[in-house]
Tab-separated table of C-alpha atoms in Angstrom:
chain	number	residue	atom	x	y	z
A	252	MET	CA	25.054	-40.488	14.948
A	253	ALA	CA	24.527	-37.237	16.265
A	254	PRO	CA	26.489	-33.737	15.316
A	255	ARG	CA	29.474	-32.565	17.028
A	256	VAL	CA	29.194	-29.763	19.246
A	257	THR	CA	31.467	-28.187	19.696
A	258	PRO	CA	32.633	-24.828	21.554
A	259	GLY	CA	33.288	-23.237	17.870
A	260	THR	CA	30.098	-23.999	17.088
A	261	VAL	CA	28.477	-23.309	19.795
A	262	GLY	CA	29.965	-19.300	19.173
A	263	VAL	CA	29.414	-19.502	15.991
A	264	SER	CA	25.339	-20.255	17.021
A	265	LEU	CA	25.961	-17.531	19.688
A	266	VAL	CA	27.025	-14.959	17.264
A	267	ALA	CA	24.141	-15.788	14.723
A	268	ALA	CA	21.841	-15.390	17.135
A	269	ALA	CA	22.965	-11.715	18.370
A	270	ALA	CA	23.175	-10.723	14.589
A	271	MET	CA	19.556	-11.742	14.295
A	272	ALA	CA	18.264	-10.210	17.288
A	273	ALA	CA	20.578	-7.024	16.495
A	274	ALA	CA	19.307	-6.249	13.137
A	275	LEU	CA	15.767	-6.705	13.965
A	276	ALA	CA	15.756	-4.418	16.985
A	277	TRP	CA	18.095	-0.992	15.980
A	278	PRO	CA	15.638	0.984	14.493
A	279	LEU	CA	15.513	2.371	10.950
A	280	PRO	CA	13.999	4.667	8.929
A	281	TRP	CA	10.614	3.188	7.499
A	282	LEU	CA	8.362	5.566	5.319
A	283	ALA	CA	5.125	5.127	7.482
A	284	VAL	CA	1.207	5.581	6.203
A	285	HIS	CA	-0.745	5.384	9.817
A	286	LYS	CA	-4.187	5.679	9.306
A	287	GLY	CA	-4.856	7.506	12.553
A	288	SER	CA	-2.969	5.934	15.232
A	289	GLU	CA	-2.429	1.957	13.532
A	290	LEU	CA	0.880	1.890	11.029
A	291	ARG	CA	-1.020	0.583	7.779
A	292	TYR	CA	1.938	0.392	5.075
A	293	ALA	CA	6.328	0.646	6.083
A	294	PHE	CA	8.654	1.187	3.351
A	295	PRO	CA	12.217	1.188	3.696
A	296	GLY	CA	12.316	5.838	4.223
A	297	GLY	CA	15.785	6.157	4.454
A	298	GLU	CA	17.606	9.459	2.672
A	299	GLY	CA	16.826	9.496	-1.050
A	300	ALA	CA	13.258	6.904	-0.986
A	301	ARG	CA	11.218	7.752	-3.554
A	302	PHE	CA	7.215	7.244	-4.242
A	303	THR	CA	4.302	8.433	-6.243
A	304	LEU	CA	0.676	9.531	-5.615
A	305	ARG	CA	-1.538	9.333	-8.559
A	306	TRP	CA	-5.217	9.813	-8.150
A	307	ARG	CA	-8.720	11.516	-10.433
A	308	HIS	CA	-9.325	14.607	-9.753
A	309	SER	CA	-11.994	14.355	-8.430
A	310	VAL	CA	-13.300	17.839	-11.115
A	311	GLU	CA	-12.019	17.324	-14.264
A	312	LYS	CA	-12.017	13.085	-13.914
A	313	GLU	CA	-7.954	13.543	-15.459
A	314	ASP	CA	-5.265	11.771	-13.782
A	315	TRP	CA	-3.387	13.751	-11.758
A	316	GLU	CA	0.349	12.488	-10.206
A	317	GLU	CA	3.320	13.916	-7.789
A	318	TRP	CA	6.803	12.957	-6.466
A	319	PHE	CA	8.327	12.942	-3.079
A	320	ARG	CA	11.198	11.559	-2.315
A	321	VAL	CA	12.799	11.566	1.804
A	322	ARG	CA	15.216	13.944	2.818
A	323	ASP	CA	18.604	13.018	4.696
A	324	ASP	CA	16.903	15.153	7.909
A	325	GLY	CA	13.913	12.679	7.790
A	326	ALA	CA	11.327	15.505	5.333
A	327	ILE	CA	9.207	14.208	2.413
A	328	VAL	CA	9.800	16.873	-0.059
A	329	LEU	CA	7.255	17.600	-3.119
A	330	THR	CA	9.499	17.482	-6.171
A	331	GLY	CA	7.743	17.109	-9.953
A	332	THR	CA	3.864	17.231	-10.375
A	333	ARG	CA	1.970	16.196	-13.537
A	334	PHE	CA	-1.708	16.625	-14.951
A	335	LYS	CA	-3.608	16.748	-17.756
A	336	THR	CA	-5.407	20.256	-17.581
A	337	PHE	CA	-5.355	23.430	-15.595
A	338	GLY	CA	-8.019	24.914	-13.445
A	339	ALA	CA	-9.200	25.848	-10.534
A	340	GLY	CA	-6.817	26.279	-8.268
A	341	VAL	CA	-3.693	25.264	-9.837
A	342	PRO	CA	-1.225	27.291	-9.846
A	343	ALA	CA	0.960	28.655	-13.378
A	344	ALA	CA	3.948	27.776	-12.427
A	345	ALA	CA	5.723	25.840	-9.689
A	346	GLY	CA	9.285	25.148	-8.806
A	347	LYS	CA	11.788	25.426	-11.582
A	348	THR	CA	10.373	23.982	-14.790
A	349	THR	CA	6.617	23.771	-15.886
A	350	ARG	CA	6.570	22.240	-19.727
A	351	LEU	CA	4.093	19.801	-21.838
A	352	ASP	CA	5.591	15.801	-22.244
A	353	ASP	CA	2.883	13.938	-23.503
A	354	GLY	CA	-0.222	15.908	-23.219
A	355	TRP	CA	0.503	16.190	-19.544
A	356	VAL	CA	1.689	19.071	-18.073
A	357	VAL	CA	5.044	18.647	-16.235
A	358	MET	CA	6.297	21.015	-13.735
A	359	THR	CA	9.476	19.654	-11.427
A	360	GLY	CA	12.086	20.772	-9.543
A	361	ILE	CA	9.453	22.508	-6.599
A	362	ASP	CA	11.275	21.253	-4.039
A	363	ARG	CA	9.060	21.675	-0.755
A	364	ALA	CA	9.040	20.242	2.699
A	365	VAL	CA	5.045	18.246	3.267
A	366	SER	CA	6.182	16.308	5.895
A	367	PRO	CA	3.618	15.185	7.856
A	368	LEU	CA	1.374	14.397	4.098
A	369	ALA	CA	-2.123	13.678	4.934
A	370	VAL	CA	-4.015	12.665	2.135
A	371	GLN	CA	-7.892	11.626	1.405
A	372	ALA	CA	-8.115	8.899	-0.018
A	373	ALA	CA	-11.153	8.634	-1.956
A	374	ALA	CA	-12.467	5.577	-3.703
A	375	ALA	CA	-13.869	8.035	-6.554
A	376	GLU	CA	-10.067	9.266	-6.651
A	377	ARG	CA	-8.316	5.674	-7.075
A	378	TYR	CA	-5.223	7.001	-4.496
A	379	ARG	CA	-2.734	4.837	-5.578
A	380	MET	CA	1.125	3.903	-4.730
A	381	ARG	CA	3.713	3.558	-6.657
A	382	TYR	CA	6.862	2.614	-3.720
A	383	GLN	CA	10.521	2.490	-5.917
A	384	LEU	CA	12.346	0.053	-4.897
A	385	GLY	CA	15.352	-0.052	-6.986
A	386	PRO	CA	14.852	-0.887	-10.393
A	387	LEU	CA	11.146	-2.035	-8.954
A	388	GLU	CA	8.361	-0.001	-9.147
A	389	PRO	CA	5.240	-1.732	-7.906
A	390	THR	CA	1.577	-0.075	-7.682
A	391	PHE	CA	0.038	0.510	-4.708
A	392	ALA	CA	-3.993	0.802	-4.141
A	393	LEU	CA	-4.745	3.244	-0.757
A	394	SER	CA	-8.138	4.280	-1.664
A	395	ARG	CA	-10.800	2.393	-0.038
A	396	ALA	CA	-14.381	2.512	-0.182
A	397	GLU	CA	-16.761	5.295	1.980
A	398	PRO	CA	-15.326	6.937	5.399
A	399	PRO	CA	-12.070	7.237	2.501
A	400	PRO	CA	-9.513	6.805	4.758
A	401	ILE	CA	-7.009	10.124	5.572
A	402	LEU	CA	-3.817	8.528	5.063
A	403	THR	CA	-0.305	10.049	6.908
A	404	PHE	CA	2.751	9.710	5.698
A	405	SER	CA	6.009	10.310	7.891
A	406	VAL	CA	9.190	9.042	8.335
A	407	GLN	CA	10.096	7.138	11.349
A	408	ARG	CA	13.101	5.238	13.187
A	409	GLU	CA	12.047	1.698	14.342
A	410	PRO	CA	13.371	-1.520	14.871
A	411	LEU	CA	12.135	-4.337	11.748
A	412	TRP	CA	9.869	-6.128	13.983
A	413	ARG	CA	7.469	-3.253	15.132
A	414	VAL	CA	6.384	-2.233	11.620
A	415	LEU	CA	6.666	-6.525	9.698
A	416	PRO	CA	3.388	-6.155	9.281
A	417	ALA	CA	2.588	-2.762	7.825
A	418	LEU	CA	5.774	-4.071	6.016
A	419	VAL	CA	3.798	-7.366	5.086
A	420	ARG	CA	0.641	-5.682	3.941
A	421	PRO	CA	1.743	-2.976	0.660
A	422	TRP	CA	2.505	-6.022	-1.488
A	423	ARG	CA	-0.595	-8.097	-0.677
A	424	LEU	CA	-1.944	-5.158	-1.933
A	425	ALA	CA	-0.479	-4.891	-4.562
A	426	TYR	CA	-0.804	-8.371	-5.531
A	427	SER	CA	-4.981	-7.349	-5.087
A	428	PHE	CA	-4.861	-5.304	-7.150
A	429	GLU	CA	-3.104	-5.861	-10.378
A	430	ARG	CA	-5.404	-8.910	-10.318
A	431	GLU	CA	-8.558	-6.299	-10.059
A	432	THR	CA	-7.027	-4.362	-12.413
A	433	GLY	CA	-5.107	-5.759	-14.542
A	434	ALA	CA	-1.740	-5.003	-13.794
A	435	GLU	CA	-2.020	-1.517	-15.121
A	436	ARG	CA	0.604	0.983	-14.235
A	437	PRO	CA	-0.671	4.286	-13.383
């Protein structure tokens, strides 16, 4: 017996299809990571979105970490940093607080807009990104072999259908990063 089609089921189906189309087409804020003009990665990028960049300093050979958040106007803001040793070009103080925490020099309260943020993710520096997604903070490897990519971080409004490949791509990278490193947490 074939299912019975009524005007009510047709109406519900049309409303559901329209809602799905609107969800795919409505522009939302995304934290976009470009390599040149190519959109490489996308993450939800509305107000309050947070991410961390971590890399190995090319001279000191110690890890360095910087914390960022997205402001309500879409600007990316450097909120804090931590590193193991002072060296040339490192300020004695930045922001409101500088303290020593478990062997790390920690500077917080920097609150400096850095939009757009450009990073040259050389393989030797092992650049990785940790994105805060509620209670989850997955890590994504950003560095690639020569030539090192220059990645530009910015917030842009796009419909879901335009960013979908870049939204899926980092999760594949997170899986390969965990397999290669034994799920090392930066």
